[in-house]
XYZ file of N, CA and C in Angstrom:
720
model
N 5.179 17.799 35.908
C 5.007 19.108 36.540
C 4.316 18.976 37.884
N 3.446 18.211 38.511
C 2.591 17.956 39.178
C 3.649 17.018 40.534
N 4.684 16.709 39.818
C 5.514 15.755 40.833
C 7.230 16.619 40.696
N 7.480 17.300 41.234
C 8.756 18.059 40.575
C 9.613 17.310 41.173
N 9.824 16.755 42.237
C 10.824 16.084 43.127
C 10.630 14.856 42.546
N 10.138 13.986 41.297
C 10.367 12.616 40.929
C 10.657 13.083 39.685
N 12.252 12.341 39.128
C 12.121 12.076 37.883
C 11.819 11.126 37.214
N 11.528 11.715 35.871
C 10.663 10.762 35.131
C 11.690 10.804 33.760
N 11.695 9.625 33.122
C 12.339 9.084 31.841
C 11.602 8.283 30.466
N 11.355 9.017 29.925
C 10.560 7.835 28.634
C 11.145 7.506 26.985
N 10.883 6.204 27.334
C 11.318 5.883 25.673
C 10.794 6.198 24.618
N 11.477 6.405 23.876
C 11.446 6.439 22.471
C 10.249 7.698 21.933
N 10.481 8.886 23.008
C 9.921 10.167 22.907
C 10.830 11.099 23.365
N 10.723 12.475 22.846
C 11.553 13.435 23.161
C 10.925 14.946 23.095
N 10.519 15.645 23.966
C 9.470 16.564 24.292
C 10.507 17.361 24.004
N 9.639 18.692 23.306
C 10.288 20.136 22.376
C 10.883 20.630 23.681
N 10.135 20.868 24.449
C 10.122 22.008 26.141
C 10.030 21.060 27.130
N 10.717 20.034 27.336
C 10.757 19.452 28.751
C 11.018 19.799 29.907
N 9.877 19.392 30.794
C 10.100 19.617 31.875
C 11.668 19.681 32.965
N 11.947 20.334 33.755
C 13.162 19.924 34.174
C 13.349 18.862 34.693
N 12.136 18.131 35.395
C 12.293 16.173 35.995
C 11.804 15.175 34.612
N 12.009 15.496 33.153
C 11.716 14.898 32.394
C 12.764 14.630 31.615
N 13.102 13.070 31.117
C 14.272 12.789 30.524
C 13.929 12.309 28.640
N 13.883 12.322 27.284
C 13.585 11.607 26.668
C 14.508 10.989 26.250
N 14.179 9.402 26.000
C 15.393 8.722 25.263
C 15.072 8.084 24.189
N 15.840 8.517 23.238
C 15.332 7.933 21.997
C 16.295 7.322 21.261
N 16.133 7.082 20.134
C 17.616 6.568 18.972
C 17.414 6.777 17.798
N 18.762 6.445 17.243
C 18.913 7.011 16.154
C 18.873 5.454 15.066
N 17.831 4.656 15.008
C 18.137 3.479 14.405
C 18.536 4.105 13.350
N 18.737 4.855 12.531
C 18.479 4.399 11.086
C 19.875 4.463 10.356
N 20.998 4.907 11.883
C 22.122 4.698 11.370
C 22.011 3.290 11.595
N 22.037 2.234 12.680
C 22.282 0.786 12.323
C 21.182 0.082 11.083
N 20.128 0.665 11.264
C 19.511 0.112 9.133
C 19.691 0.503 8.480
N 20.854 1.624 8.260
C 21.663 1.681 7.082
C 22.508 0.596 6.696
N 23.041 0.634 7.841
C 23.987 -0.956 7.736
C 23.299 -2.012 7.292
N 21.930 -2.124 8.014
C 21.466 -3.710 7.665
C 20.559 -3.642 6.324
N 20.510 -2.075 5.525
C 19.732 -2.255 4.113
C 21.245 -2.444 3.368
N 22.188 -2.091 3.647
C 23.500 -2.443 2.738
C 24.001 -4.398 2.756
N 23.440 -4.800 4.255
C 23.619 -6.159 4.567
C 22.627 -6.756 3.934
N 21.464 -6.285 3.625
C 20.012 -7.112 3.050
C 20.284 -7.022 1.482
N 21.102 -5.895 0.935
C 20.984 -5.569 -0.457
C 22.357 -6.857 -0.992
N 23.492 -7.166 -0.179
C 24.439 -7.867 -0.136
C 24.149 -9.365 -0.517
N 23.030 -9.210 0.617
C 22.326 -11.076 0.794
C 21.226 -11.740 -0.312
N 20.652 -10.378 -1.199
C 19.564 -10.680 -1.711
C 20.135 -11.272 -2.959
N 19.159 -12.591 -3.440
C 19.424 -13.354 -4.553
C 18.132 -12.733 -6.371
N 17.464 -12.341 -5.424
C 16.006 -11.687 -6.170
C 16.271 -10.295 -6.664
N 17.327 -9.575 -5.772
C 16.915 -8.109 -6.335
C 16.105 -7.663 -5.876
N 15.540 -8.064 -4.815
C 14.188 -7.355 -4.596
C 14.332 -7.975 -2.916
N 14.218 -6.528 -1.947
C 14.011 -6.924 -0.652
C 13.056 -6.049 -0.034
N 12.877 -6.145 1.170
C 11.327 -5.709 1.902
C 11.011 -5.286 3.429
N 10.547 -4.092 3.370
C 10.229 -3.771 4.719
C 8.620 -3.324 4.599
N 8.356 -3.406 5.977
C 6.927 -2.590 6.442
C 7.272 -2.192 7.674
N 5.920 -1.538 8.025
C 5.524 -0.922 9.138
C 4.673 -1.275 9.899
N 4.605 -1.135 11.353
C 2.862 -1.268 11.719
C 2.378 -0.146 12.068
N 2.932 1.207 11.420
C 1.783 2.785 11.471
C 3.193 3.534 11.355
N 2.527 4.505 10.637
C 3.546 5.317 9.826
C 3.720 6.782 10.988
N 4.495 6.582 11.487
C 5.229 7.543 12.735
C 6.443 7.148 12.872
N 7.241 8.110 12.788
C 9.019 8.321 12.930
C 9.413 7.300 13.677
N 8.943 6.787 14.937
C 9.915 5.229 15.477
C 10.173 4.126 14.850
N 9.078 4.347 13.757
C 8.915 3.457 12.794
C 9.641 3.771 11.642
N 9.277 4.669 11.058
C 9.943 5.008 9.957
C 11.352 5.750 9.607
N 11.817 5.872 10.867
C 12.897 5.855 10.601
C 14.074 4.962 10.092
N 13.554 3.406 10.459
C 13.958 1.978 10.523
C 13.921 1.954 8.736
N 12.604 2.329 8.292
C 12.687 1.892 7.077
C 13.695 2.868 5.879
N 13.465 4.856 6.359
C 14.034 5.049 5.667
C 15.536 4.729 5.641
N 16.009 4.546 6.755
C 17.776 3.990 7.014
C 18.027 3.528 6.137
N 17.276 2.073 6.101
C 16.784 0.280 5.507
C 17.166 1.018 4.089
N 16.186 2.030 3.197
C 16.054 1.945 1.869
C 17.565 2.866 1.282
N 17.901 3.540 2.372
C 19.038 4.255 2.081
C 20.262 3.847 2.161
N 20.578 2.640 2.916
C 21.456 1.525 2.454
C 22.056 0.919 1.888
N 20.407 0.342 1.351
C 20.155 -0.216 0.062
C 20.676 0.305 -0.683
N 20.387 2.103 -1.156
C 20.389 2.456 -2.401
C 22.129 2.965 -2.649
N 22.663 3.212 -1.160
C 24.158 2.862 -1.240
C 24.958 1.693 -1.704
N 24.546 0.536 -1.461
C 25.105 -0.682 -2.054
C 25.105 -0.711 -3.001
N 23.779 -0.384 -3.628
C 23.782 0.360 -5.599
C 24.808 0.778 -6.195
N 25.596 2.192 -5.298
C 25.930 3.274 -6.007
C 27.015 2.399 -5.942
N 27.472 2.144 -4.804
C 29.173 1.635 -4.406
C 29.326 0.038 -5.515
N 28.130 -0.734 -5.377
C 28.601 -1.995 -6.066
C 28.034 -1.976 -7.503
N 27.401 -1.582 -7.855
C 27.357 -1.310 -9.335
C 25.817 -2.330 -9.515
N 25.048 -2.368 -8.083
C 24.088 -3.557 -8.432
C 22.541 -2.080 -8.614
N 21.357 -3.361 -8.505
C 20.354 -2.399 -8.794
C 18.696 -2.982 -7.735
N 19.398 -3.416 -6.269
C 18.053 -3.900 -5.582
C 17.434 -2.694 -5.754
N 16.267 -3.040 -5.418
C 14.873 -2.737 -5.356
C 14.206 -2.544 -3.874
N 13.918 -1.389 -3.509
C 13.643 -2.121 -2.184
C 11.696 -1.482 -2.117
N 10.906 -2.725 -1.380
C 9.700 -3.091 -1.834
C 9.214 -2.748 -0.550
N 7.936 -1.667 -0.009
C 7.434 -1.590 1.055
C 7.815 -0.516 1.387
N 8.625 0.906 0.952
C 8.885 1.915 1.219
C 9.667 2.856 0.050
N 8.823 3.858 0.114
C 9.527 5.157 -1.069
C 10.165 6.137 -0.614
N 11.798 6.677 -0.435
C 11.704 7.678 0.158
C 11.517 8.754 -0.500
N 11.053 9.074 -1.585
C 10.869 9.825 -2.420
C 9.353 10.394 -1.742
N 8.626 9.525 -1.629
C 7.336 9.831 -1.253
C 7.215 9.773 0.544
N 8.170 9.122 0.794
C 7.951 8.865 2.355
C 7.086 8.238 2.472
N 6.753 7.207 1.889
C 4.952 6.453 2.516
C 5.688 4.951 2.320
N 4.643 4.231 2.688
C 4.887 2.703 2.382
C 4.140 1.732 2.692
N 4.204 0.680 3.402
C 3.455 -0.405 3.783
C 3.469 -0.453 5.008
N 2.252 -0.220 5.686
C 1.893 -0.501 6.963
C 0.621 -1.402 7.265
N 0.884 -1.862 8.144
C -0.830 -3.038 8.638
C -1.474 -2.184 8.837
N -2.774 -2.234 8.022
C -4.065 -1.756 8.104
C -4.913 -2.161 9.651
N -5.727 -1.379 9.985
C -6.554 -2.081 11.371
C -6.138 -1.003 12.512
N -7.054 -1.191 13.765
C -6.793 -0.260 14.951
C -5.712 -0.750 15.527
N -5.315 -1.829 15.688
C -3.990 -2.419 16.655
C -3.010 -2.931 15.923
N -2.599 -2.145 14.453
C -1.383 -2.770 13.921
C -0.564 -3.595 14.898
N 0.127 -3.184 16.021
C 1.110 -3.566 16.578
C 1.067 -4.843 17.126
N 0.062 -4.982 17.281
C -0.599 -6.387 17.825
C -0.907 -7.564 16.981
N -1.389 -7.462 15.556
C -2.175 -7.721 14.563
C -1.022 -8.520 13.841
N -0.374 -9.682 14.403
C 0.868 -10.733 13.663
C -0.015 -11.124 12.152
N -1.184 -11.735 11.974
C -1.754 -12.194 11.015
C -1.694 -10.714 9.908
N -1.528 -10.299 10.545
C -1.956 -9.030 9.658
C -0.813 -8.395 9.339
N 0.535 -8.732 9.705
C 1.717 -8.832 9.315
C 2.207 -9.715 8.440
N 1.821 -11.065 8.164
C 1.928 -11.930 7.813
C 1.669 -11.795 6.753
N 0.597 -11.157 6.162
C -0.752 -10.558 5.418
C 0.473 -9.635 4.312
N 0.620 -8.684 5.190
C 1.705 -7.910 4.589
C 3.423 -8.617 3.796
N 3.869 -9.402 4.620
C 4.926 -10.059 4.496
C 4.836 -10.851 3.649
N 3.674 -11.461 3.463
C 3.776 -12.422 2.018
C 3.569 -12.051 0.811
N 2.913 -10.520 0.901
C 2.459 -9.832 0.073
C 3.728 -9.551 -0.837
N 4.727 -9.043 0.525
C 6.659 -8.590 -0.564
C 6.868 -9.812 -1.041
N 6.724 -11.422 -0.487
C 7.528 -11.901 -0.878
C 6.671 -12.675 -2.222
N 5.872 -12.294 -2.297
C 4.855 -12.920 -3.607
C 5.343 -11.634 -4.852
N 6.080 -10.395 -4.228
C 6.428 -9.446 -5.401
C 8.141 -9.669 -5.645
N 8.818 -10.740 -4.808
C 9.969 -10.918 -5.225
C 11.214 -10.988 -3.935
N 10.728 -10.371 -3.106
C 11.502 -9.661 -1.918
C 11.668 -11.041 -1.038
N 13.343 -11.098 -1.134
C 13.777 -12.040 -0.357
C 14.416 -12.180 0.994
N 14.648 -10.644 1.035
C 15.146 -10.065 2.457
C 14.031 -9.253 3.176
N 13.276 -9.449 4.440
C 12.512 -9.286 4.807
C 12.385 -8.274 6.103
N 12.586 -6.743 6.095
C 12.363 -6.175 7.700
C 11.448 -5.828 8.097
N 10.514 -6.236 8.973
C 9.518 -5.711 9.538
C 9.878 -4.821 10.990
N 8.942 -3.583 10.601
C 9.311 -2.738 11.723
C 7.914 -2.634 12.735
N 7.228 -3.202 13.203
C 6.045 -3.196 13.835
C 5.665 -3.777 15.175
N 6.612 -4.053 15.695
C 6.865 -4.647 17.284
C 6.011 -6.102 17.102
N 4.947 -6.280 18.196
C 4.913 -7.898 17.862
C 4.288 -8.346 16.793
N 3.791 -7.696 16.201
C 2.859 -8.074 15.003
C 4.139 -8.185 13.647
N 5.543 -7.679 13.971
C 6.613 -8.045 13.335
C 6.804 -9.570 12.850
N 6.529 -10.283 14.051
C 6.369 -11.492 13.949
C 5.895 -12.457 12.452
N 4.619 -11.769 12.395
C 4.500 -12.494 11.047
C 5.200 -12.179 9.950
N 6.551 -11.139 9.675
C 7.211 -11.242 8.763
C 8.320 -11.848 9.069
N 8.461 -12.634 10.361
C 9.596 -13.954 10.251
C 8.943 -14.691 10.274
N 7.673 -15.377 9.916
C 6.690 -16.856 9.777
C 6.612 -16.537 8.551
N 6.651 -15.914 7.753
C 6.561 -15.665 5.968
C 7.779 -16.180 5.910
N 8.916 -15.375 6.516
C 10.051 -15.877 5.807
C 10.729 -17.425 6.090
N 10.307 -17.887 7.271
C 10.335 -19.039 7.896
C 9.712 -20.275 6.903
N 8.329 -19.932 6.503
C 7.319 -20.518 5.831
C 8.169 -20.855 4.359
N 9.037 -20.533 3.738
C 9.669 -20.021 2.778
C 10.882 -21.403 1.893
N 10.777 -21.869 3.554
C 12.177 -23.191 2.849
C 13.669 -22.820 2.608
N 13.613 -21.277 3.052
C 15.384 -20.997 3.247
C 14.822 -20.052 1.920
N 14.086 -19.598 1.448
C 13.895 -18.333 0.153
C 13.800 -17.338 0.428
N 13.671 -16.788 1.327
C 13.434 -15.845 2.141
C 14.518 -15.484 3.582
N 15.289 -14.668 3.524
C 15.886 -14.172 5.157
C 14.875 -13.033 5.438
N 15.000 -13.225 7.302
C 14.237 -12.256 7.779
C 15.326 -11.101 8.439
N 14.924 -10.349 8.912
C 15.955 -9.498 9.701
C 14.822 -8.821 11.264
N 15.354 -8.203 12.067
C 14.461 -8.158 13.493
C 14.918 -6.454 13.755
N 13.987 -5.825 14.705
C 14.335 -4.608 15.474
C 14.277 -4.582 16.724
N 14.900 -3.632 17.246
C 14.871 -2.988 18.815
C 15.839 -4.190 19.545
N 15.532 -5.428 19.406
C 16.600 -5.963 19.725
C 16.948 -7.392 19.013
N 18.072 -7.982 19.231
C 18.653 -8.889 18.528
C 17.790 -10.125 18.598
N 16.935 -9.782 17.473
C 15.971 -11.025 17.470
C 16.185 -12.314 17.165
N 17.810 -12.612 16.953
C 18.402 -14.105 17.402
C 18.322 -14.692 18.751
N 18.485 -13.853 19.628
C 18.311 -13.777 21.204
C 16.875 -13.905 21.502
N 16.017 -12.629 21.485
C 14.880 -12.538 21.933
C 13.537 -13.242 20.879
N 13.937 -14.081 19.666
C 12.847 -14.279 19.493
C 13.409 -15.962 18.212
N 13.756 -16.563 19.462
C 14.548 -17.521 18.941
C 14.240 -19.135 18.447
N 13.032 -19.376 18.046
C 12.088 -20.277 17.288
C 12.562 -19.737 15.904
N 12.990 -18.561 15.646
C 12.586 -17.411 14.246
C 14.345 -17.956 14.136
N 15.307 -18.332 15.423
C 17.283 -17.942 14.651
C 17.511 -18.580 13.468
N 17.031 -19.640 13.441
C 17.907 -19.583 11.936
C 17.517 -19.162 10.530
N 16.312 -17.831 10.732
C 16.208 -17.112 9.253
C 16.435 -16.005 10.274
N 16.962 -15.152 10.932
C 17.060 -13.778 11.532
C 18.985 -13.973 10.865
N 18.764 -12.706 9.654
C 20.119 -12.357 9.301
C 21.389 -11.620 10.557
N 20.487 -10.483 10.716
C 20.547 -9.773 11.646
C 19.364 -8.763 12.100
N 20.000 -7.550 13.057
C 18.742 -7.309 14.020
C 19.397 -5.591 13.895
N 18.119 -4.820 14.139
C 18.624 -3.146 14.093
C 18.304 -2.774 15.873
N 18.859 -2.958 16.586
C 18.557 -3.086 17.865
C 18.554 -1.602 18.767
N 18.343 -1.498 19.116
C 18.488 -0.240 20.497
C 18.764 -1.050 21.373
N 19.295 -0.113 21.640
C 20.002 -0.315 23.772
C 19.372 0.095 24.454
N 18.313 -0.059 24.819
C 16.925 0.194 26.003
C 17.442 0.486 27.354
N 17.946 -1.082 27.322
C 18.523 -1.279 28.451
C 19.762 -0.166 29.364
N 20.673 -0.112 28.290
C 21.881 0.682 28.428
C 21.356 2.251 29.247
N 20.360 2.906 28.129
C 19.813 3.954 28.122
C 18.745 4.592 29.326
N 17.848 3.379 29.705
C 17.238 3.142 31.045
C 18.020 3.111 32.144
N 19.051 2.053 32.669
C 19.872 2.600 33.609
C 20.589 3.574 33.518
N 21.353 4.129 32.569
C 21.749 5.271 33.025
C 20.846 6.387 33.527
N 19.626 6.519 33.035
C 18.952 7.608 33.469
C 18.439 7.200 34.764
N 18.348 5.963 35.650
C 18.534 5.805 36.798
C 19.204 6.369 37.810
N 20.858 5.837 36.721
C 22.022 5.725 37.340
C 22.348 7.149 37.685
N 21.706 8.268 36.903
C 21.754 9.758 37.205
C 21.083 10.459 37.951
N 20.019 9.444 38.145
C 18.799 10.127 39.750
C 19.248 9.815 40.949
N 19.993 8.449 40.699
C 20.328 8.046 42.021
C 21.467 8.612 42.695
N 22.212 9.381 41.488
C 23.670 10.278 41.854
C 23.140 12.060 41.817
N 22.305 12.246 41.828
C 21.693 13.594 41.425
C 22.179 14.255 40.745
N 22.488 13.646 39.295
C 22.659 14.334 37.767
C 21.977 14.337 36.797
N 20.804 13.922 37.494
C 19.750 13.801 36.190
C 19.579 15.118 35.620
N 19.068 15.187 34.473
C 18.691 16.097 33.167
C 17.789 16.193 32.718
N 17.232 16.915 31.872
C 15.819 16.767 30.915
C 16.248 16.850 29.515
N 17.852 16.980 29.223
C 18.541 16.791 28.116
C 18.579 15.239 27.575
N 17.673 15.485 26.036
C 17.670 14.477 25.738
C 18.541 13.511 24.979
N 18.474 12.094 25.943
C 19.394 10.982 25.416
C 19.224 10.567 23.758
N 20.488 10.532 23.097
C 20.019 9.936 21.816
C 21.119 9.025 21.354
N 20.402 7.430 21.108
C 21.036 6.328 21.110
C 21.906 6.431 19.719
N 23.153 6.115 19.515
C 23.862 6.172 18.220
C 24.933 4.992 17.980
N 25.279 5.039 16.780
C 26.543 3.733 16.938
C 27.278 4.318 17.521
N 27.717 5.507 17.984
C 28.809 6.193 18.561
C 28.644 5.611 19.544
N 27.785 6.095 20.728
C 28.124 5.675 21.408
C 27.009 4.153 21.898
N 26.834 3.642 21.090
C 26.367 1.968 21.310
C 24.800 1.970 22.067
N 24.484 3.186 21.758
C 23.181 3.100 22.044
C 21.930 2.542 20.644
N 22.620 2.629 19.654
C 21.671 1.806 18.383
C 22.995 0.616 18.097
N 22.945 0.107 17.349
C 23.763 -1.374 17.306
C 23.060 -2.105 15.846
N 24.572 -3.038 15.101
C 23.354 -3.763 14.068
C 24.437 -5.020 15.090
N 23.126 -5.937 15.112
C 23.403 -7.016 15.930
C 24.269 -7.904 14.899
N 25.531 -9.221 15.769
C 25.964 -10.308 15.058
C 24.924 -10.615 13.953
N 25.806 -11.445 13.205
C 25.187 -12.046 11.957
C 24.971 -13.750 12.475
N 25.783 -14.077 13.119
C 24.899 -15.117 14.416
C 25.072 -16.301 13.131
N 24.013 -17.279 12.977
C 23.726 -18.591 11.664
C 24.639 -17.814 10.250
N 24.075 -16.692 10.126
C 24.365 -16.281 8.731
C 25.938 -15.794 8.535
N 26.625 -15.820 9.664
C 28.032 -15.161 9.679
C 28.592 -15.977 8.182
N 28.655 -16.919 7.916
C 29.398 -17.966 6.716
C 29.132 -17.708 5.751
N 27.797 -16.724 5.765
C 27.157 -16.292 4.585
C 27.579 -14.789 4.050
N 28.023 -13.868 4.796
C 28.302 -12.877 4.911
C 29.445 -12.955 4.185
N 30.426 -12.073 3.245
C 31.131 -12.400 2.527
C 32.243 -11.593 3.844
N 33.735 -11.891 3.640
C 34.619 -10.882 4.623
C 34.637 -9.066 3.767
N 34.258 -9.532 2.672
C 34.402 -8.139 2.394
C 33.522 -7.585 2.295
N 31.981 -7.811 2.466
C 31.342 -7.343 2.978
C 30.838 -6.499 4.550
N 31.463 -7.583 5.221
C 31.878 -7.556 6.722
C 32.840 -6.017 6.770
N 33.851 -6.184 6.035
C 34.551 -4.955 6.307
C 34.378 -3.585 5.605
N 33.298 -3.893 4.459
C 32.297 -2.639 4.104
C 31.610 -1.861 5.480
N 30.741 -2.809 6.111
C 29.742 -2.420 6.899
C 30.615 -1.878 7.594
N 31.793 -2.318 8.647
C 32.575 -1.355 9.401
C 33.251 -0.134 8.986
N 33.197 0.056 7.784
C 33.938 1.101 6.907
C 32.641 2.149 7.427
N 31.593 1.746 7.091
C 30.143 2.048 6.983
C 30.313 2.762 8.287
N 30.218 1.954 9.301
C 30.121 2.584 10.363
C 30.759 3.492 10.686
N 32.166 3.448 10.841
C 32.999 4.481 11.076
C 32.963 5.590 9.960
N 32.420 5.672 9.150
C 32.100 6.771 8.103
C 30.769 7.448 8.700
N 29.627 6.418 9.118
C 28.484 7.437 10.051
C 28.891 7.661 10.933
N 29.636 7.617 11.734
C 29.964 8.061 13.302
C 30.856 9.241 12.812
N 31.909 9.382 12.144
C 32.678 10.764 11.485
C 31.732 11.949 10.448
N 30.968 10.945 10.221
C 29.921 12.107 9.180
C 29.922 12.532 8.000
N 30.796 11.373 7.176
C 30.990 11.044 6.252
C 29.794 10.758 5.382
N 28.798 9.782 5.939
C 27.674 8.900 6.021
C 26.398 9.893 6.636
N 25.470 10.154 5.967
C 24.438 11.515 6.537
C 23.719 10.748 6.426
N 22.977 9.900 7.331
C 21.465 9.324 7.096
C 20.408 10.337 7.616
N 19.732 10.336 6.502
C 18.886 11.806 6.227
C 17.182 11.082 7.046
N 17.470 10.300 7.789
C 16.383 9.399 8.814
C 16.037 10.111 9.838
C-alpha cells in the first residue's frame, strides 16, 4: 500500500483482500502427494509408512494430508491395508519437530524420523524444509530398509548425496510461478489474483522416479497417471 507503483509477489501466501500491486502464489501440493502416498503405499514392504512436519500450518500440512489420502486410496483400490504413521486425518494433528526453529533443527528431524522408522515405517516423507534432511539420513542410515521421498523440489536434483534413497519428490514450480509474475509486470498485466500451482497446469508436479524407476511396477506407473488425470477432471477431490 505504501508503494502502489511496485509490484509485489509472494510465495506460498495468499491474502483474503489483496492489495491491487499484490500477487499470492501458492500450490496445491497435495494433489502431487496424493500421488506420492499411493507411490509410498505401492513401495512399502512393512505396511507401515511415514511423514512429519516441521510446524503444523497448511504449507505443511497440506503435503501430509494429500500423503495420507493416497495412501488410504491404494487401500480401497488394491485391497491392501498401509498404515500411515505421523499423521491423522481424522484428527488433523501429527508429528512435528518440537523447538523454536523446527525448520532448521535437521537433528531434530532425525529425532523424529527414526522415531517412524523404529514403529515400522519404511517409506519416509518429511515435510519441514531443511531440517527435512534428517528424514533422508534415517532413511539413508537404514541399508536400503527404508526409502525416503523429498518436497518443493525434486530432491534427486537438489539434494543429491540423499539420490539413491529419494523415491520421488512432491515438488512446486517456484520457479515457473515467480517468472511469470515477473513476466506480467514487465508486460503490464500483473494482478493481485491469486496464482495457484496444480498438476493442471504444472505448477505442483510428482517428480521422476529417477534410481527407483525399475522398482516401480508399469502398472503402477499407469495407476498414478490414471490418478492424475482423474484429479485434474475432478474425479479425484483431495480434500487438502
Amino acid at each position: 500500500k505504501a508503494n502502489p507503483d511496485v509490484d509485489f509477489a509472494i510465495v506460498d501466501y495468499a491474502y483474503d483482500a489483496p492489495a491491487d500491486n499484490l500477487k499470492g502464489l501458492v500450490f496445491n501440493t497435495g494433489e502431487p502427494a496424493f500421488m506420492a502416498g499411493y507411490a509410498a503405499a505401492s513401495l512399502s514392504q512393512t505396511g507401515k509408512v511415514g511423514t512429519f512436519g516441521g510446524a503444523k500450518i497448511p504449507s505443511v500440512t497440506a503435503f501430509m494430508e494429500g500423503f495420507a489420502q493416497g495412501v488410504k486410496y491404494h487401500n480401497e483400490k488394491k485391497g491392501t491395508n498401509v498404515e500411515v504413521l505421523g499423521w491423522n486425518s481424522e484428527t488433523q494433528d501429527g508429528q512435528f519437530i518440537p523447538g523454536a526453529s523446527p525448520f532448521e533443527d535437521l537433528a531434530g528431524g532425525k529425532r523424529v524420523a527414526d522415531t517412524l522408522v523404529s514403529q515400522g515405517a519404511d517409506v519416509i516423507l518429511p515435510v519441514a524444509g531443511p531440517a527435512g534432511e534428517g528424514g533422508l539420513q534415517a532413511a539413508q542410515a537404514s541399508g536400503g530398509k527404508v526409502v525416503g521421498m523429498w518436497v518443493d523440489t525434486d530432491g534427486y536434483v537438489s539434494m543429491p548425496s540423499y539420490s539413491s534413497i529419494i523415491a520421488t519428490s512432491v515438488g512446486k514450480a517456484m520457479d515457473v510461478a515467480v517468472f511469470e509474475a515477473i513476466k506480467a509486470s514487465k508486460e503490464g498485466t500483473f494482478n493481485n489474483e491469486v496464482y495457484v500451482g496444480t498438476l493442471e497446469n504444472e505448477g505442483a508436479y510428482l517428480a521422476p522416479f529417477h534410481d527407483f524407476d525399475s522398482k516401480v511396477s508399469a502398472e503402477t506407473k499407469a495407476e498414478l497417471e490414471q490418478i492424475k488425470a482423474d484429479i485434474i477432471s475432478g474425479a479425484i477431490k483431495i480434500e487438502a
